[in-house]
mmCIF file of C-alpha atoms in Angstrom:
data_model
loop_
_atom_site.group_PDB
_atom_site.id
_atom_site.type_symbol
_atom_site.label_atom_id
_atom_site.label_comp_id
_atom_site.label_asym_id
_atom_site.label_seq_id
_atom_site.Cartn_x
_atom_site.Cartn_y
_atom_site.Cartn_z
ATOM 1 C CA UNK A 22 -0.333 3.806 -13.156
ATOM 2 C CA UNK A 23 2.087 6.602 -14.086
ATOM 3 C CA UNK A 24 1.652 9.791 -12.085
ATOM 4 C CA UNK A 25 3.519 13.043 -12.794
ATOM 5 C CA UNK A 26 5.456 13.126 -9.506
ATOM 6 C CA UNK A 27 6.586 9.543 -9.128
ATOM 7 C CA UNK A 28 9.334 7.498 -10.752
ATOM 8 C CA UNK A 29 8.292 3.885 -10.159
ATOM 9 C CA UNK A 30 5.040 1.990 -10.426
ATOM 10 C CA UNK A 31 4.721 -1.392 -8.703
ATOM 11 C CA UNK A 32 2.039 -3.914 -9.665
ATOM 12 C CA UNK A 33 1.797 -7.176 -7.710
ATOM 13 C CA UNK A 34 -0.092 -10.354 -8.507
ATOM 14 C CA UNK A 35 -1.775 -12.976 -6.351
ATOM 15 C CA UNK A 36 -0.410 -13.565 -2.837
ATOM 16 C CA UNK A 37 1.889 -16.501 -2.238
ATOM 17 C CA UNK A 38 1.437 -15.953 1.490
ATOM 18 C CA UNK A 39 -0.238 -13.241 3.529
ATOM 19 C CA UNK A 40 -0.231 -12.035 7.120
ATOM 20 C CA UNK A 41 -2.599 -9.783 9.064
ATOM 21 C CA UNK A 42 -2.635 -8.579 12.646
ATOM 22 C CA UNK A 43 -4.825 -6.466 14.930
ATOM 23 C CA UNK A 44 -3.404 -4.094 17.511
ATOM 24 C CA UNK A 45 -1.345 -6.070 20.017
ATOM 25 C CA UNK A 46 0.289 -8.445 17.565
ATOM 26 C CA UNK A 47 1.890 -6.067 15.049
ATOM 27 C CA UNK A 48 5.407 -5.818 16.473
ATOM 28 C CA UNK A 49 5.663 -9.624 16.950
ATOM 29 C CA UNK A 50 4.499 -10.047 13.341
ATOM 30 C CA UNK A 51 7.184 -7.643 12.093
ATOM 31 C CA UNK A 52 9.784 -9.643 14.022
ATOM 32 C CA UNK A 53 8.477 -12.882 12.483
ATOM 33 C CA UNK A 54 8.722 -11.465 8.968
ATOM 34 C CA UNK A 55 12.252 -10.173 9.580
ATOM 35 C CA UNK A 56 13.314 -13.648 10.706
ATOM 36 C CA UNK A 57 11.616 -15.223 7.713
ATOM 37 C CA UNK A 58 13.457 -13.136 5.148
ATOM 38 C CA UNK A 59 16.768 -13.117 6.998
ATOM 39 C CA UNK A 60 17.005 -16.878 6.344
ATOM 40 C CA UNK A 61 17.102 -16.477 2.554
ATOM 41 C CA UNK A 62 20.421 -16.173 0.677
ATOM 42 C CA UNK A 63 21.394 -12.845 -0.865
ATOM 43 C CA UNK A 64 20.917 -12.966 -4.658
ATOM 44 C CA UNK A 65 22.784 -11.180 -7.406
ATOM 45 C CA UNK A 66 22.178 -7.434 -7.338
ATOM 46 C CA UNK A 67 19.903 -5.239 -9.364
ATOM 47 C CA UNK A 68 20.380 -1.470 -9.707
ATOM 48 C CA UNK A 69 20.187 0.308 -6.353
ATOM 49 C CA UNK A 70 17.354 2.556 -7.493
ATOM 50 C CA UNK A 71 14.932 -0.368 -8.010
ATOM 51 C CA UNK A 72 12.562 -0.039 -5.020
ATOM 52 C CA UNK A 73 11.469 -3.684 -4.664
ATOM 53 C CA UNK A 74 13.313 -6.946 -5.338
ATOM 54 C CA UNK A 75 10.930 -9.424 -3.768
ATOM 55 C CA UNK A 76 9.682 -10.097 -0.266
ATOM 56 C CA UNK A 77 6.392 -8.698 0.986
ATOM 57 C CA UNK A 78 4.454 -5.462 0.800
ATOM 58 C CA UNK A 79 1.700 -4.172 3.024
ATOM 59 C CA UNK A 80 0.467 -1.414 5.265
ATOM 60 C CA UNK A 81 0.611 -0.244 8.877
ATOM 61 C CA UNK A 82 -2.289 1.651 10.395
ATOM 62 C CA UNK A 83 -1.944 4.495 12.854
ATOM 63 C CA UNK A 84 -3.248 2.186 15.579
ATOM 64 C CA UNK A 85 0.292 0.813 15.804
ATOM 65 C CA UNK A 86 0.780 3.689 18.268
ATOM 66 C CA UNK A 87 -1.161 1.664 20.865
ATOM 67 C CA UNK A 88 1.730 -0.846 20.900
ATOM 68 C CA UNK A 89 4.337 1.882 21.375
ATOM 69 C CA UNK A 90 2.763 3.862 24.216
ATOM 70 C CA UNK A 91 -0.145 3.714 26.640
ATOM 71 C CA UNK A 92 -3.167 5.363 25.074
ATOM 72 C CA UNK A 93 -6.876 5.209 25.834
ATOM 73 C CA UNK A 94 -8.841 3.151 23.331
ATOM 74 C CA UNK A 95 -12.104 5.059 23.090
ATOM 75 C CA UNK A 96 -13.616 3.861 19.825
ATOM 76 C CA UNK A 97 -13.852 0.568 17.977
ATOM 77 C CA UNK A 98 -13.156 0.813 14.253
ATOM 78 C CA UNK A 99 -16.061 -0.602 12.270
ATOM 79 C CA UNK A 100 -14.107 -1.062 9.042
ATOM 80 C CA UNK A 101 -13.066 -4.670 8.255
ATOM 81 C CA UNK A 102 -9.398 -3.906 7.498
ATOM 82 C CA UNK A 103 -6.674 -5.084 9.904
ATOM 83 C CA UNK A 104 -4.246 -2.557 11.350
ATOM 84 C CA UNK A 105 -1.322 -4.414 9.757
ATOM 85 C CA UNK A 106 -1.351 -6.467 6.562
ATOM 86 C CA UNK A 107 1.450 -7.866 4.407
ATOM 87 C CA UNK A 108 1.569 -10.306 1.570
ATOM 88 C CA UNK A 109 4.240 -11.967 -0.539
ATOM 89 C CA UNK A 110 3.266 -11.773 -4.231
ATOM 90 C CA UNK A 111 3.735 -14.689 -6.584
ATOM 91 C CA UNK A 112 4.709 -12.250 -9.331
ATOM 92 C CA UNK A 113 5.137 -8.524 -9.803
ATOM 93 C CA UNK A 114 6.182 -5.833 -12.260
ATOM 94 C CA UNK A 115 8.151 -2.622 -11.692
ATOM 95 C CA UNK A 116 8.080 0.191 -14.223
ATOM 96 C CA UNK A 117 10.760 2.912 -14.128
ATOM 97 C CA UNK A 118 9.115 5.926 -15.762
ATOM 98 C CA UNK A 119 12.362 7.890 -15.777
ATOM 99 C CA UNK A 120 14.566 5.292 -17.472
ATOM 100 C CA UNK A 121 11.705 3.578 -19.360
ATOM 101 C CA UNK A 122 12.681 0.173 -17.986
ATOM 102 C CA UNK A 123 10.310 -2.604 -17.000
ATOM 103 C CA UNK A 124 11.189 -5.475 -14.669
ATOM 104 C CA UNK A 125 9.014 -8.592 -14.419
ATOM 105 C CA UNK A 126 9.432 -11.140 -11.612
ATOM 106 C CA UNK A 127 7.795 -14.533 -11.043
ATOM 107 C CA UNK A 128 8.365 -17.755 -9.151
ATOM 108 C CA UNK A 129 9.470 -19.833 -12.163
ATOM 109 C CA UNK A 130 10.254 -19.530 -15.850
ATOM 110 C CA UNK A 131 6.795 -20.602 -17.161
ATOM 111 C CA UNK A 132 5.120 -17.982 -14.963
ATOM 112 C CA UNK A 133 7.564 -15.371 -16.189
ATOM 113 C CA UNK A 134 6.822 -16.316 -19.797
ATOM 114 C CA UNK A 135 3.098 -15.932 -19.129
ATOM 115 C CA UNK A 136 3.693 -12.435 -17.740
ATOM 116 C CA UNK A 137 5.633 -11.453 -20.844
ATOM 117 C CA UNK A 138 2.907 -12.877 -23.092
ATOM 118 C CA UNK A 139 0.225 -10.905 -21.239
ATOM 119 C CA UNK A 140 2.320 -7.768 -21.558
ATOM 120 C CA UNK A 141 2.572 -8.194 -25.318
ATOM 121 C CA UNK A 142 -1.226 -8.572 -25.588
ATOM 122 C CA UNK A 143 -2.005 -5.602 -23.310
ATOM 123 C CA UNK A 144 -3.560 -2.499 -24.827
ATOM 124 C CA UNK A 145 -4.229 0.714 -22.852
ATOM 125 C CA UNK A 146 -7.853 1.557 -22.152
ATOM 126 C CA UNK A 147 -9.374 4.700 -20.620
ATOM 127 C CA UNK A 148 -11.117 4.327 -17.243
ATOM 128 C CA UNK A 149 -14.792 3.537 -17.323
ATOM 129 C CA UNK A 150 -17.115 6.515 -16.751
ATOM 130 C CA UNK A 151 -17.861 7.204 -13.098
ATOM 131 C CA UNK A 152 -21.316 6.266 -11.858
ATOM 132 C CA UNK A 153 -22.425 9.125 -9.610
ATOM 133 C CA UNK A 154 -24.684 8.240 -6.717
ATOM 134 C CA UNK A 155 -27.767 10.412 -6.211
ATOM 135 C CA UNK A 156 -27.469 9.931 -2.439
ATOM 136 C CA UNK A 157 -25.635 12.305 -0.113
ATOM 137 C CA UNK A 158 -22.652 10.962 1.853
ATOM 138 C CA UNK A 159 -23.039 9.898 5.465
ATOM 139 C CA UNK A 160 -20.555 11.453 7.897
ATOM 140 C CA UNK A 161 -19.035 9.756 10.947
ATOM 141 C CA UNK A 162 -19.352 11.426 13.366
ATOM 142 C CA UNK A 163 -22.258 13.637 12.394
ATOM 143 C CA UNK A 164 -22.058 17.439 12.338
ATOM 144 C CA UNK A 165 -23.111 17.875 15.986
ATOM 145 C CA UNK A 166 -20.562 15.398 17.311
ATOM 146 C CA UNK A 167 -17.794 16.820 15.145
ATOM 147 C CA UNK A 168 -18.491 20.368 16.325
ATOM 148 C CA UNK A 169 -18.261 19.085 19.898
ATOM 149 C CA UNK A 170 -14.851 17.576 19.092
ATOM 150 C CA UNK A 171 -13.664 20.942 17.754
ATOM 151 C CA UNK A 172 -14.874 22.808 20.852
ATOM 152 C CA UNK A 173 -13.191 20.239 23.097
ATOM 153 C CA UNK A 174 -9.895 20.575 21.220
ATOM 154 C CA UNK A 175 -10.039 24.377 21.442
ATOM 155 C CA UNK A 176 -10.682 24.123 25.190
ATOM 156 C CA UNK A 177 -7.580 21.973 25.767
ATOM 157 C CA UNK A 178 -5.497 24.322 23.608
ATOM 158 C CA UNK A 179 -6.632 27.357 25.607
ATOM 159 C CA UNK A 180 -5.769 25.813 28.987
ATOM 160 C CA UNK A 181 -2.376 24.682 27.705
ATOM 161 C CA UNK A 182 -2.802 20.893 27.783
ATOM 162 C CA UNK A 183 -2.190 20.549 24.022
ATOM 163 C CA UNK A 184 -1.006 22.801 21.214
ATOM 164 C CA UNK A 185 -2.423 20.823 18.282
ATOM 165 C CA UNK A 186 -5.182 18.336 17.577
ATOM 166 C CA UNK A 187 -5.673 16.386 14.354
ATOM 167 C CA UNK A 188 -9.375 15.635 14.071
ATOM 168 C CA UNK A 189 -10.617 13.196 11.467
ATOM 169 C CA UNK A 190 -13.968 12.922 9.753
ATOM 170 C CA UNK A 191 -15.033 9.750 7.962
ATOM 171 C CA UNK A 192 -17.745 9.760 5.335
ATOM 172 C CA UNK A 193 -19.319 6.968 3.370
ATOM 173 C CA UNK A 194 -21.294 6.637 0.165
ATOM 174 C CA UNK A 195 -22.696 3.525 -1.488
ATOM 175 C CA UNK A 196 -21.642 3.065 -5.117
ATOM 176 C CA UNK A 197 -21.807 0.254 -7.685
ATOM 177 C CA UNK A 198 -18.527 1.487 -9.202
ATOM 178 C CA UNK A 199 -15.546 -0.862 -9.429
ATOM 179 C CA UNK A 200 -12.817 0.137 -6.966
ATOM 180 C CA UNK A 201 -10.074 -0.022 -9.591
ATOM 181 C CA UNK A 202 -11.985 2.404 -11.827
ATOM 182 C CA UNK A 203 -12.451 4.797 -8.894
ATOM 183 C CA UNK A 204 -8.707 4.657 -8.248
ATOM 184 C CA UNK A 205 -7.926 5.457 -11.880
ATOM 185 C CA UNK A 206 -10.167 8.531 -11.805
ATOM 186 C CA UNK A 207 -8.715 9.600 -8.443
ATOM 187 C CA UNK A 208 -5.206 9.345 -9.880
ATOM 188 C CA UNK A 209 -6.198 11.711 -12.683
ATOM 189 C CA UNK A 210 -7.664 14.423 -10.457
ATOM 190 C CA UNK A 211 -5.280 13.926 -7.496
ATOM 191 C CA UNK A 212 -1.957 12.542 -8.826
ATOM 192 C CA UNK A 213 -0.293 11.684 -5.500
ATOM 193 C CA UNK A 214 3.221 10.161 -5.766
ATOM 194 C CA UNK A 215 2.405 7.360 -3.302
ATOM 195 C CA UNK A 216 -1.111 6.538 -4.443
ATOM 196 C CA UNK A 217 -2.029 2.855 -4.258
ATOM 197 C CA UNK A 218 -4.833 0.406 -4.881
ATOM 198 C CA UNK A 219 -5.277 -2.852 -2.942
ATOM 199 C CA UNK A 220 -7.630 -5.740 -3.603
ATOM 200 C CA UNK A 221 -7.587 -7.735 -0.369
ATOM 201 C CA UNK A 222 -9.656 -10.426 1.362
ATOM 202 C CA UNK A 223 -11.093 -7.629 3.536
ATOM 203 C CA UNK A 224 -12.190 -5.401 0.665
ATOM 204 C CA UNK A 225 -10.763 -2.882 -1.765
ATOM 205 C CA UNK A 226 -8.542 -0.123 -0.396
ATOM 206 C CA UNK A 227 -7.606 3.092 -2.228
ATOM 207 C CA UNK A 228 -4.912 5.466 -0.990
ATOM 208 C CA UNK A 229 -3.885 8.889 -2.293
ATOM 209 C CA UNK A 230 -1.029 9.577 0.103
ATOM 210 C CA UNK A 231 1.234 12.446 -1.027
ATOM 211 C CA UNK A 232 4.313 11.431 0.984
ATOM 212 C CA UNK A 233 6.341 8.538 2.376
ATOM 213 C CA UNK A 234 6.234 8.328 6.157
ATOM 214 C CA UNK A 235 8.786 5.570 6.818
ATOM 215 C CA UNK A 236 10.837 3.160 4.756
ATOM 216 C CA UNK A 237 12.611 -0.039 5.755
ATOM 217 C CA UNK A 238 14.349 -2.763 3.796
ATOM 218 C CA UNK A 239 15.234 -6.317 4.743
ATOM 219 C CA UNK A 240 18.207 -8.197 3.301
ATOM 220 C CA UNK A 241 16.859 -11.392 1.781
ATOM 221 C CA UNK A 242 14.717 -12.774 -0.999
ATOM 222 C CA UNK A 243 13.026 -16.081 -1.839
ATOM 223 C CA UNK A 244 15.646 -17.867 -3.990
ATOM 224 C CA UNK A 245 13.100 -19.000 -6.597
ATOM 225 C CA UNK A 246 12.104 -15.512 -7.739
ATOM 226 C CA UNK A 247 13.046 -14.981 -11.384
ATOM 227 C CA UNK A 248 12.974 -11.416 -12.729
ATOM 228 C CA UNK A 249 13.100 -10.407 -16.359
ATOM 229 C CA UNK A 250 14.430 -7.148 -17.726
ATOM 230 C CA UNK A 251 14.596 -6.817 -21.474
ATOM 231 C CA UNK A 252 17.020 -7.861 -22.736
ATOM 232 C CA UNK A 253 17.989 -10.876 -20.614
ATOM 233 C CA UNK A 254 17.055 -11.940 -17.109
ATOM 234 C CA UNK A 255 18.688 -11.352 -13.734
ATOM 235 C CA UNK A 256 18.101 -12.283 -10.120
ATOM 236 C CA UNK A 257 16.737 -9.623 -7.770
ATOM 237 C CA UNK A 258 18.931 -8.002 -5.181
ATOM 238 C CA UNK A 259 16.968 -8.281 -1.946
ATOM 239 C CA UNK A 260 13.378 -7.928 -0.818
ATOM 240 C CA UNK A 261 11.912 -5.010 0.987
ATOM 241 C CA UNK A 262 9.624 -5.331 3.971
ATOM 242 C CA UNK A 263 7.506 -2.472 2.737
ATOM 243 C CA UNK A 264 5.322 -0.288 4.952
#
């Protein structure tokens, strides 16, 4: 989806392979993925500004910090999502909103032809109307517990143990709305440059992040990835191990 402050949109298809890890196995998983993609030959280049040439994409949760330093683990996260998740897409599309270029990539020529055929049949549609729930959201922690957290943080600031505390408040609300439709509405009212939507085995995940925290690129790509850029077709440059 095109947002006012971003240049590229990346849409990925079904996973060819996927990897997930809880806290304790994230850094070994990153090392495994680096070794995996380092074994692939370097293909012909694409323009340097293209942000993804193949490889895998995914996320890293803040709980990675527990692998970098000794921290107390006081709460168990009840959400089903792993701290780290990556997957290698069978096919993907990259749209450059600035240059008005579209790149399609797939594992073989028939798959690439199917992508191009679907693109020719595609017609834009507005997002479905939001279904508003009559229920009030549930907050985690509740108001009493959150106020206690604030008082505790202020106490540690006053005695000089800390100078800042980032408190978080989670809230939940049941809705029959499709996650993709929620993301489309969120993108209209909060057009964050790094917004994203994920449909994963663990559930749907919607992000409206306004900034990039870190970026890292590997140097290899599966050799059977065929991109298309009208006119003609070229091989991608290298994959990115995206965080």
